[in-house]
Amino acid sequence: MLANLGLSSLKTALGISAPLTGGLSVMPYLSVAVTQGAIAGLTTQIIGKSTQTYLANGGSWGDADPKVVVKNIIESLDRDSILHRLRQELTAKLQPQ
């Protein structure tokens, strides 16, 4: 959440400064937006897998503590490929058509 807040603040500052810089701050703005989207996508996937595990155990965490279950899910994710795929998708959507 702290990373999201920091990135949102940076994105706002870059967006406000765009007219003052003649549009030079637009590229860093897009970079921050893509990174923020990738973080949101990864977080959504972790929450989805956590929910799937919880529901698969009949509405309980089973024998494990919820923190342990979420930690195991995070460790099992291939973060690099997920972030790479999300970054590619988000970058493609930001390209002018």
PDB file of N, CA and C in Angstrom:
ATOM      1  N   MET A   1       0.828  -1.182   0.000  1.00  0.00           N
ATOM      2  CA  MET A   1       0.000   0.000   0.000  1.00  0.00           C
ATOM      3  C   MET A   1       0.875   1.249   0.000  1.00  0.00           C
ATOM      4  N   LEU A   2       1.972   1.186   0.730  1.00  0.00           N
ATOM      5  CA  LEU A   2       2.884   2.323   0.794  1.00  0.00           C
ATOM      6  C   LEU A   2       3.524   2.586  -0.570  1.00  0.00           C
ATOM      7  N   ALA A   3       3.891   1.514  -1.270  1.00  0.00           N
ATOM      8  CA  ALA A   3       4.463   1.670  -2.616  1.00  0.00           C
ATOM      9  C   ALA A   3       3.442   2.306  -3.551  1.00  0.00           C
ATOM     10  N   ASN A   4       2.190   1.876  -3.446  1.00  0.00           N
ATOM     11  CA  ASN A   4       1.128   2.424  -4.292  1.00  0.00           C
ATOM     12  C   ASN A   4       0.937   3.915  -4.010  1.00  0.00           C
ATOM     13  N   LEU A   5       0.961   4.288  -2.733  1.00  0.00           N
ATOM     14  CA  LEU A   5       0.798   5.693  -2.360  1.00  0.00           C
ATOM     15  C   LEU A   5       1.960   6.521  -2.907  1.00  0.00           C
ATOM     16  N   GLY A   6       3.171   6.010  -2.763  1.00  0.00           N
ATOM     17  CA  GLY A   6       4.342   6.730  -3.270  1.00  0.00           C
ATOM     18  C   GLY A   6       4.305   6.886  -4.781  1.00  0.00           C
ATOM     19  N   LEU A   7       3.942   5.799  -5.477  1.00  0.00           N
ATOM     20  CA  LEU A   7       3.869   5.862  -6.939  1.00  0.00           C
ATOM     21  C   LEU A   7       2.754   6.787  -7.391  1.00  0.00           C
ATOM     22  N   SER A   8       1.634   6.776  -6.679  1.00  0.00           N
ATOM     23  CA  SER A   8       0.532   7.688  -7.024  1.00  0.00           C
ATOM     24  C   SER A   8       0.954   9.137  -6.860  1.00  0.00           C
ATOM     25  N   SER A   9       1.679   9.429  -5.795  1.00  0.00           N
ATOM     26  CA  SER A   9       2.157  10.801  -5.559  1.00  0.00           C
ATOM     27  C   SER A   9       3.121  11.229  -6.655  1.00  0.00           C
ATOM     28  N   LEU A  10       4.031  10.317  -7.026  1.00  0.00           N
ATOM     29  CA  LEU A  10       4.983  10.628  -8.088  1.00  0.00           C
ATOM     30  C   LEU A  10       4.266  10.841  -9.422  1.00  0.00           C
ATOM     31  N   LYS A  11       3.298   9.988  -9.683  1.00  0.00           N
ATOM     32  CA  LYS A  11       2.534  10.100 -10.928  1.00  0.00           C
ATOM     33  C   LYS A  11       1.770  11.425 -10.968  1.00  0.00           C
ATOM     34  N   THR A  12       1.207  11.836  -9.849  1.00  0.00           N
ATOM     35  CA  THR A  12       0.489  13.109  -9.782  1.00  0.00           C
ATOM     36  C   THR A  12       1.439  14.275 -10.040  1.00  0.00           C
ATOM     37  N   ALA A  13       2.607  14.241  -9.404  1.00  0.00           N
ATOM     38  CA  ALA A  13       3.584  15.322  -9.595  1.00  0.00           C
ATOM     39  C   ALA A  13       4.030  15.394 -11.056  1.00  0.00           C
ATOM     40  N   LEU A  14       4.274  14.233 -11.667  1.00  0.00           N
ATOM     41  CA  LEU A  14       4.690  14.227 -13.071  1.00  0.00           C
ATOM     42  C   LEU A  14       3.566  14.714 -13.983  1.00  0.00           C
ATOM     43  N   GLY A  15       2.335  14.337 -13.656  1.00  0.00           N
ATOM     44  CA  GLY A  15       1.191  14.781 -14.454  1.00  0.00           C
ATOM     45  C   GLY A  15       0.980  16.280 -14.375  1.00  0.00           C
ATOM     46  N   ILE A  16       1.148  16.839 -13.190  1.00  0.00           N
ATOM     47  CA  ILE A  16       0.975  18.279 -13.001  1.00  0.00           C
ATOM     48  C   ILE A  16       2.079  19.054 -13.715  1.00  0.00           C
ATOM     49  N   SER A  17       3.287  18.479 -13.708  1.00  0.00           N
ATOM     50  CA  SER A  17       4.415  19.193 -14.307  1.00  0.00           C
ATOM     51  C   SER A  17       4.483  19.066 -15.828  1.00  0.00           C
ATOM     52  N   ALA A  18       3.649  18.237 -16.416  1.00  0.00           N
ATOM     53  CA  ALA A  18       3.698  18.031 -17.876  1.00  0.00           C
ATOM     54  C   ALA A  18       3.563  19.334 -18.660  1.00  0.00           C
ATOM     55  N   PRO A  19       2.590  20.191 -18.358  1.00  0.00           N
ATOM     56  CA  PRO A  19       2.500  21.447 -19.124  1.00  0.00           C
ATOM     57  C   PRO A  19       3.715  22.353 -18.903  1.00  0.00           C
ATOM     58  N   LEU A  20       4.282  22.311 -17.700  1.00  0.00           N
ATOM     59  CA  LEU A  20       5.413  23.176 -17.378  1.00  0.00           C
ATOM     60  C   LEU A  20       6.704  22.727 -18.052  1.00  0.00           C
ATOM     61  N   THR A  21       6.807  21.430 -18.329  1.00  0.00           N
ATOM     62  CA  THR A  21       8.023  20.883 -18.942  1.00  0.00           C
ATOM     63  C   THR A  21       7.868  20.681 -20.446  1.00  0.00           C
ATOM     64  N   GLY A  22       6.797  21.143 -20.995  1.00  0.00           N
ATOM     65  CA  GLY A  22       6.561  20.959 -22.420  1.00  0.00           C
ATOM     66  C   GLY A  22       6.323  19.509 -22.792  1.00  0.00           C
ATOM     67  N   GLY A  23       5.805  18.730 -21.852  1.00  0.00           N
ATOM     68  CA  GLY A  23       5.495  17.320 -22.110  1.00  0.00           C
ATOM     69  C   GLY A  23       6.635  16.366 -21.827  1.00  0.00           C
ATOM     70  N   LEU A  24       7.782  16.875 -21.364  1.00  0.00           N
ATOM     71  CA  LEU A  24       8.927  15.997 -21.096  1.00  0.00           C
ATOM     72  C   LEU A  24       8.687  15.037 -19.935  1.00  0.00           C
ATOM     73  N   SER A  25       7.743  15.357 -19.052  1.00  0.00           N
ATOM     74  CA  SER A  25       7.485  14.479 -17.903  1.00  0.00           C
ATOM     75  C   SER A  25       6.482  13.379 -18.228  1.00  0.00           C
ATOM     76  N   VAL A  26       6.026  13.307 -19.472  1.00  0.00           N
ATOM     77  CA  VAL A  26       5.028  12.299 -19.837  1.00  0.00           C
ATOM     78  C   VAL A  26       5.628  10.899 -19.850  1.00  0.00           C
ATOM     79  N   MET A  27       6.835  10.744 -20.363  1.00  0.00           N
ATOM     80  CA  MET A  27       7.454   9.410 -20.423  1.00  0.00           C
ATOM     81  C   MET A  27       7.689   8.830 -19.027  1.00  0.00           C
ATOM     82  N   PRO A  28       8.266   9.599 -18.072  1.00  0.00           N
ATOM     83  CA  PRO A  28       8.375   9.040 -16.718  1.00  0.00           C
ATOM     84  C   PRO A  28       7.006   8.738 -16.123  1.00  0.00           C
ATOM     85  N   TYR A  29       6.008   9.548 -16.454  1.00  0.00           N
ATOM     86  CA  TYR A  29       4.646   9.317 -15.974  1.00  0.00           C
ATOM     87  C   TYR A  29       4.150   7.950 -16.440  1.00  0.00           C
ATOM     88  N   LEU A  30       4.347   7.646 -17.724  1.00  0.00           N
ATOM     89  CA  LEU A  30       3.905   6.357 -18.268  1.00  0.00           C
ATOM     90  C   LEU A  30       4.647   5.202 -17.614  1.00  0.00           C
ATOM     91  N   SER A  31       5.938   5.386 -17.369  1.00  0.00           N
ATOM     92  CA  SER A  31       6.728   4.351 -16.715  1.00  0.00           C
ATOM     93  C   SER A  31       6.195   4.056 -15.315  1.00  0.00           C
ATOM     94  N   VAL A  32       5.887   5.106 -14.573  1.00  0.00           N
ATOM     95  CA  VAL A  32       5.327   4.935 -13.223  1.00  0.00           C
ATOM     96  C   VAL A  32       3.955   4.271 -13.305  1.00  0.00           C
ATOM     97  N   ALA A  33       3.145   4.661 -14.283  1.00  0.00           N
ATOM     98  CA  ALA A  33       1.807   4.080 -14.434  1.00  0.00           C
ATOM     99  C   ALA A  33       1.887   2.589 -14.741  1.00  0.00           C
ATOM    100  N   VAL A  34       2.826   2.200 -15.604  1.00  0.00           N
ATOM    101  CA  VAL A  34       2.989   0.779 -15.947  1.00  0.00           C
ATOM    102  C   VAL A  34       3.456  -0.003 -14.726  1.00  0.00           C
ATOM    103  N   THR A  35       4.401   0.547 -13.969  1.00  0.00           N
ATOM    104  CA  THR A  35       4.887  -0.127 -12.763  1.00  0.00           C
ATOM    105  C   THR A  35       3.767  -0.282 -11.745  1.00  0.00           C
ATOM    106  N   GLN A  36       2.990   0.761 -11.554  1.00  0.00           N
ATOM    107  CA  GLN A  36       1.872   0.716 -10.612  1.00  0.00           C
ATOM    108  C   GLN A  36       0.847  -0.328 -11.048  1.00  0.00           C
ATOM    109  N   GLY A  37       0.583  -0.410 -12.328  1.00  0.00           N
ATOM    110  CA  GLY A  37      -0.351  -1.413 -12.839  1.00  0.00           C
ATOM    111  C   GLY A  37       0.172  -2.823 -12.643  1.00  0.00           C
ATOM    112  N   ALA A  38       1.471  -3.017 -12.834  1.00  0.00           N
ATOM    113  CA  ALA A  38       2.063  -4.342 -12.648  1.00  0.00           C
ATOM    114  C   ALA A  38       1.990  -4.778 -11.189  1.00  0.00           C
ATOM    115  N   ILE A  39       2.250  -3.856 -10.276  1.00  0.00           N
ATOM    116  CA  ILE A  39       2.147  -4.170  -8.844  1.00  0.00           C
ATOM    117  C   ILE A  39       0.701  -4.533  -8.486  1.00  0.00           C
ATOM    118  N   ALA A  40      -0.247  -3.779  -9.020  1.00  0.00           N
ATOM    119  CA  ALA A  40      -1.662  -4.063  -8.758  1.00  0.00           C
ATOM    120  C   ALA A  40      -2.048  -5.437  -9.310  1.00  0.00           C
ATOM    121  N   GLY A  41      -1.549  -5.769 -10.502  1.00  0.00           N
ATOM    122  CA  GLY A  41      -1.852  -7.072 -11.095  1.00  0.00           C
ATOM    123  C   GLY A  41      -1.292  -8.210 -10.280  1.00  0.00           C
ATOM    124  N   LEU A  42      -0.054  -8.069  -9.818  1.00  0.00           N
ATOM    125  CA  LEU A  42       0.571  -9.112  -9.002  1.00  0.00           C
ATOM    126  C   LEU A  42      -0.170  -9.282  -7.682  1.00  0.00           C
ATOM    127  N   THR A  43      -0.523  -8.165  -7.065  1.00  0.00           N
ATOM    128  CA  THR A  43      -1.264  -8.218  -5.799  1.00  0.00           C
ATOM    129  C   THR A  43      -2.622  -8.890  -5.990  1.00  0.00           C
ATOM    130  N   THR A  44      -3.288  -8.580  -7.087  1.00  0.00           N
ATOM    131  CA  THR A  44      -4.578  -9.202  -7.387  1.00  0.00           C
ATOM    132  C   THR A  44      -4.432 -10.707  -7.548  1.00  0.00           C
ATOM    133  N   GLN A  45      -3.369 -11.141  -8.202  1.00  0.00           N
ATOM    134  CA  GLN A  45      -3.159 -12.578  -8.377  1.00  0.00           C
ATOM    135  C   GLN A  45      -2.925 -13.262  -7.024  1.00  0.00           C
ATOM    136  N   ILE A  46      -2.167 -12.637  -6.140  1.00  0.00           N
ATOM    137  CA  ILE A  46      -1.915 -13.214  -4.813  1.00  0.00           C
ATOM    138  C   ILE A  46      -3.214 -13.302  -4.021  1.00  0.00           C
ATOM    139  N   ILE A  47      -4.018 -12.256  -4.072  1.00  0.00           N
ATOM    140  CA  ILE A  47      -5.298 -12.270  -3.354  1.00  0.00           C
ATOM    141  C   ILE A  47      -6.215 -13.346  -3.928  1.00  0.00           C
ATOM    142  N   GLY A  48      -6.241 -13.474  -5.253  1.00  0.00           N
ATOM    143  CA  GLY A  48      -7.079 -14.499  -5.889  1.00  0.00           C
ATOM    144  C   GLY A  48      -6.678 -15.907  -5.485  1.00  0.00           C
ATOM    145  N   LYS A  49      -5.387 -16.186  -5.473  1.00  0.00           N
ATOM    146  CA  LYS A  49      -4.919 -17.521  -5.086  1.00  0.00           C
ATOM    147  C   LYS A  49      -5.182 -17.784  -3.602  1.00  0.00           C
ATOM    148  N   SER A  50      -5.065 -16.746  -2.776  1.00  0.00           N
ATOM    149  CA  SER A  50      -5.366 -16.898  -1.350  1.00  0.00           C
ATOM    150  C   SER A  50      -6.844 -17.229  -1.150  1.00  0.00           C
ATOM    151  N   THR A  51      -7.702 -16.537  -1.875  1.00  0.00           N
ATOM    152  CA  THR A  51      -9.139 -16.800  -1.799  1.00  0.00           C
ATOM    153  C   THR A  51      -9.453 -18.201  -2.292  1.00  0.00           C
ATOM    154  N   GLN A  52      -8.810 -18.612  -3.371  1.00  0.00           N
ATOM    155  CA  GLN A  52      -9.008 -19.961  -3.912  1.00  0.00           C
ATOM    156  C   GLN A  52      -8.636 -21.022  -2.873  1.00  0.00           C
ATOM    157  N   THR A  53      -7.517 -20.832  -2.199  1.00  0.00           N
ATOM    158  CA  THR A  53      -7.083 -21.775  -1.164  1.00  0.00           C
ATOM    159  C   THR A  53      -8.078 -21.808  -0.016  1.00  0.00           C
ATOM    160  N   TYR A  54      -8.523 -20.635   0.414  1.00  0.00           N
ATOM    161  CA  TYR A  54      -9.476 -20.543   1.517  1.00  0.00           C
ATOM    162  C   TYR A  54     -10.782 -21.261   1.174  1.00  0.00           C
ATOM    163  N   LEU A  55     -11.302 -21.013  -0.020  1.00  0.00           N
ATOM    164  CA  LEU A  55     -12.573 -21.636  -0.413  1.00  0.00           C
ATOM    165  C   LEU A  55     -12.410 -23.135  -0.671  1.00  0.00           C
ATOM    166  N   ALA A  56     -11.256 -23.539  -1.188  1.00  0.00           N
ATOM    167  CA  ALA A  56     -11.013 -24.964  -1.430  1.00  0.00           C
ATOM    168  C   ALA A  56     -10.963 -25.750  -0.128  1.00  0.00           C
ATOM    169  N   ASN A  57     -10.643 -25.069   0.967  1.00  0.00           N
ATOM    170  CA  ASN A  57     -10.611 -25.721   2.285  1.00  0.00           C
ATOM    171  C   ASN A  57     -11.931 -25.554   3.025  1.00  0.00           C
ATOM    172  N   GLY A  58     -12.987 -25.292   2.301  1.00  0.00           N
ATOM    173  CA  GLY A  58     -14.310 -25.216   2.915  1.00  0.00           C
ATOM    174  C   GLY A  58     -14.520 -23.973   3.763  1.00  0.00           C
ATOM    175  N   GLY A  59     -13.913 -22.871   3.389  1.00  0.00           N
ATOM    176  CA  GLY A  59     -14.100 -21.627   4.139  1.00  0.00           C
ATOM    177  C   GLY A  59     -13.210 -21.525   5.357  1.00  0.00           C
ATOM    178  N   SER A  60     -12.120 -22.255   5.355  1.00  0.00           N
ATOM    179  CA  SER A  60     -11.149 -22.142   6.446  1.00  0.00           C
ATOM    180  C   SER A  60      -9.748 -22.227   5.854  1.00  0.00           C
ATOM    181  N   TRP A  61      -8.769 -21.906   6.663  1.00  0.00           N
ATOM    182  CA  TRP A  61      -7.390 -21.971   6.202  1.00  0.00           C
ATOM    183  C   TRP A  61      -6.790 -23.353   6.396  1.00  0.00           C
ATOM    184  N   GLY A  62      -7.587 -24.280   6.893  1.00  0.00           N
ATOM    185  CA  GLY A  62      -7.072 -25.633   7.124  1.00  0.00           C
ATOM    186  C   GLY A  62      -6.188 -25.651   8.361  1.00  0.00           C
ATOM    187  N   ASP A  63      -5.145 -26.442   8.303  1.00  0.00           N
ATOM    188  CA  ASP A  63      -4.248 -26.571   9.453  1.00  0.00           C
ATOM    189  C   ASP A  63      -3.269 -25.411   9.565  1.00  0.00           C
ATOM    190  N   ALA A  64      -3.111 -24.650   8.515  1.00  0.00           N
ATOM    191  CA  ALA A  64      -2.098 -23.596   8.492  1.00  0.00           C
ATOM    192  C   ALA A  64      -2.677 -22.249   8.906  1.00  0.00           C
ATOM    193  N   ASP A  65      -1.807 -21.394   9.383  1.00  0.00           N
ATOM    194  CA  ASP A  65      -2.123 -20.014   9.704  1.00  0.00           C
ATOM    195  C   ASP A  65      -2.304 -19.248   8.386  1.00  0.00           C
ATOM    196  N   PRO A  66      -3.229 -18.278   8.309  1.00  0.00           N
ATOM    197  CA  PRO A  66      -3.418 -17.539   7.053  1.00  0.00           C
ATOM    198  C   PRO A  66      -2.128 -16.902   6.533  1.00  0.00           C
ATOM    199  N   LYS A  67      -1.293 -16.397   7.428  1.00  0.00           N
ATOM    200  CA  LYS A  67      -0.038 -15.780   6.994  1.00  0.00           C
ATOM    201  C   LYS A  67       0.878 -16.805   6.327  1.00  0.00           C
ATOM    202  N   VAL A  68       0.869 -18.025   6.833  1.00  0.00           N
ATOM    203  CA  VAL A  68       1.699 -19.083   6.250  1.00  0.00           C
ATOM    204  C   VAL A  68       1.184 -19.445   4.864  1.00  0.00           C
ATOM    205  N   VAL A  69      -0.132 -19.532   4.721  1.00  0.00           N
ATOM    206  CA  VAL A  69      -0.727 -19.858   3.424  1.00  0.00           C
ATOM    207  C   VAL A  69      -0.362 -18.791   2.397  1.00  0.00           C
ATOM    208  N   VAL A  70      -0.528 -17.522   2.755  1.00  0.00           N
ATOM    209  CA  VAL A  70      -0.225 -16.430   1.832  1.00  0.00           C
ATOM    210  C   VAL A  70       1.269 -16.404   1.524  1.00  0.00           C
ATOM    211  N   LYS A  71       2.111 -16.627   2.525  1.00  0.00           N
ATOM    212  CA  LYS A  71       3.558 -16.662   2.296  1.00  0.00           C
ATOM    213  C   LYS A  71       3.923 -17.762   1.307  1.00  0.00           C
ATOM    214  N   ASN A  72       3.316 -18.947   1.464  1.00  0.00           N
ATOM    215  CA  ASN A  72       3.581 -20.054   0.536  1.00  0.00           C
ATOM    216  C   ASN A  72       3.135 -19.711  -0.886  1.00  0.00           C
ATOM    217  N   ILE A  73       1.999 -19.015  -1.009  1.00  0.00           N
ATOM    218  CA  ILE A  73       1.506 -18.611  -2.328  1.00  0.00           C
ATOM    219  C   ILE A  73       2.482 -17.625  -2.966  1.00  0.00           C
ATOM    220  N   ILE A  74       2.924 -16.655  -2.197  1.00  0.00           N
ATOM    221  CA  ILE A  74       3.857 -15.659  -2.722  1.00  0.00           C
ATOM    222  C   ILE A  74       5.165 -16.314  -3.159  1.00  0.00           C
ATOM    223  N   GLU A  75       5.655 -17.244  -2.361  1.00  0.00           N
ATOM    224  CA  GLU A  75       6.905 -17.924  -2.708  1.00  0.00           C
ATOM    225  C   GLU A  75       6.758 -18.809  -3.941  1.00  0.00           C
ATOM    226  N   SER A  76       5.553 -19.311  -4.195  1.00  0.00           N
ATOM    227  CA  SER A  76       5.348 -20.200  -5.341  1.00  0.00           C
ATOM    228  C   SER A  76       5.138 -19.444  -6.656  1.00  0.00           C
ATOM    229  N   LEU A  77       4.863 -18.135  -6.579  1.00  0.00           N
ATOM    230  CA  LEU A  77       4.634 -17.350  -7.784  1.00  0.00           C
ATOM    231  C   LEU A  77       5.943 -17.039  -8.491  1.00  0.00           C
ATOM    232  N   ASP A  78       5.900 -17.073  -9.787  1.00  0.00           N
ATOM    233  CA  ASP A  78       7.044 -16.652 -10.601  1.00  0.00           C
ATOM    234  C   ASP A  78       6.864 -15.168 -10.868  1.00  0.00           C
ATOM    235  N   ARG A  79       7.302 -14.352  -9.907  1.00  0.00           N
ATOM    236  CA  ARG A  79       7.049 -12.917  -9.960  1.00  0.00           C
ATOM    237  C   ARG A  79       7.634 -12.259 -11.203  1.00  0.00           C
ATOM    238  N   ASP A  80       8.810 -12.697 -11.612  1.00  0.00           N
ATOM    239  CA  ASP A  80       9.434 -12.059 -12.765  1.00  0.00           C
ATOM    240  C   ASP A  80       8.594 -12.220 -14.025  1.00  0.00           C
ATOM    241  N   SER A  81       8.111 -13.418 -14.279  1.00  0.00           N
ATOM    242  CA  SER A  81       7.330 -13.616 -15.503  1.00  0.00           C
ATOM    243  C   SER A  81       5.960 -12.948 -15.409  1.00  0.00           C
ATOM    244  N   ILE A  82       5.367 -12.940 -14.222  1.00  0.00           N
ATOM    245  CA  ILE A  82       4.077 -12.277 -14.043  1.00  0.00           C
ATOM    246  C   ILE A  82       4.238 -10.782 -14.287  1.00  0.00           C
ATOM    247  N   LEU A  83       5.251 -10.178 -13.664  1.00  0.00           N
ATOM    248  CA  LEU A  83       5.467  -8.749 -13.846  1.00  0.00           C
ATOM    249  C   LEU A  83       5.815  -8.422 -15.296  1.00  0.00           C
ATOM    250  N   HIS A  84       6.608  -9.273 -15.919  1.00  0.00           N
ATOM    251  CA  HIS A  84       6.980  -9.048 -17.320  1.00  0.00           C
ATOM    252  C   HIS A  84       5.735  -9.083 -18.214  1.00  0.00           C
ATOM    253  N   ARG A  85       4.887 -10.080 -18.013  1.00  0.00           N
ATOM    254  CA  ARG A  85       3.672 -10.200 -18.823  1.00  0.00           C
ATOM    255  C   ARG A  85       2.744  -9.016 -18.587  1.00  0.00           C
ATOM    256  N   LEU A  86       2.545  -8.640 -17.319  1.00  0.00           N
ATOM    257  CA  LEU A  86       1.673  -7.508 -17.011  1.00  0.00           C
ATOM    258  C   LEU A  86       2.237  -6.211 -17.581  1.00  0.00           C
ATOM    259  N   ARG A  87       3.546  -6.024 -17.476  1.00  0.00           N
ATOM    260  CA  ARG A  87       4.157  -4.814 -18.008  1.00  0.00           C
ATOM    261  C   ARG A  87       3.974  -4.744 -19.516  1.00  0.00           C
ATOM    262  N   GLN A  88       4.130  -5.887 -20.212  1.00  0.00           N
ATOM    263  CA  GLN A  88       3.937  -5.905 -21.666  1.00  0.00           C
ATOM    264  C   GLN A  88       2.493  -5.551 -22.031  1.00  0.00           C
ATOM    265  N   GLU A  89       1.542  -6.150 -21.315  1.00  0.00           N
ATOM    266  CA  GLU A  89       0.132  -5.887 -21.602  1.00  0.00           C
ATOM    267  C   GLU A  89      -0.221  -4.423 -21.354  1.00  0.00           C
ATOM    268  N   LEU A  90       0.250  -3.889 -20.241  1.00  0.00           N
ATOM    269  CA  LEU A  90      -0.067  -2.496 -19.911  1.00  0.00           C
ATOM    270  C   LEU A  90       0.611  -1.524 -20.874  1.00  0.00           C
ATOM    271  N   THR A  91       1.847  -1.825 -21.250  1.00  0.00           N
ATOM    272  CA  THR A  91       2.547  -0.971 -22.204  1.00  0.00           C
ATOM    273  C   THR A  91       1.847  -0.976 -23.543  1.00  0.00           C
ATOM    274  N   ALA A  92       1.383  -2.143 -23.968  1.00  0.00           N
ATOM    275  CA  ALA A  92       0.669  -2.240 -25.243  1.00  0.00           C
ATOM    276  C   ALA A  92      -0.625  -1.427 -25.217  1.00  0.00           C
ATOM    277  N   LYS A  93      -1.304  -1.421 -24.089  1.00  0.00           N
ATOM    278  CA  LYS A  93      -2.550  -0.661 -23.991  1.00  0.00           C
ATOM    279  C   LYS A  93      -2.312   0.843 -23.974  1.00  0.00           C
ATOM    280  N   LEU A  94      -1.114   1.259 -23.555  1.00  0.00           N
ATOM    281  CA  LEU A  94      -0.804   2.683 -23.501  1.00  0.00           C
ATOM    282  C   LEU A  94      -0.295   3.228 -24.833  1.00  0.00           C
ATOM    283  N   GLN A  95       0.009   2.353 -25.775  1.00  0.00           N
ATOM    284  CA  GLN A  95       0.516   2.796 -27.080  1.00  0.00           C
ATOM    285  C   GLN A  95      -0.622   3.417 -27.896  1.00  0.00           C
ATOM    286  N   PRO A  96      -0.316   4.526 -28.566  1.00  0.00           N
ATOM    287  CA  PRO A  96      -1.352   5.141 -29.418  1.00  0.00           C
ATOM    288  C   PRO A  96      -1.697   4.213 -30.577  1.00  0.00           C
ATOM    289  N   GLN A  97      -2.951   4.208 -30.936  1.00  0.00           N
ATOM    290  CA  GLN A  97      -3.413   3.301 -31.983  1.00  0.00           C
ATOM    291  C   GLN A  97      -3.648   4.004 -33.267  1.00  0.00           C
TER     292      GLN A  97
END
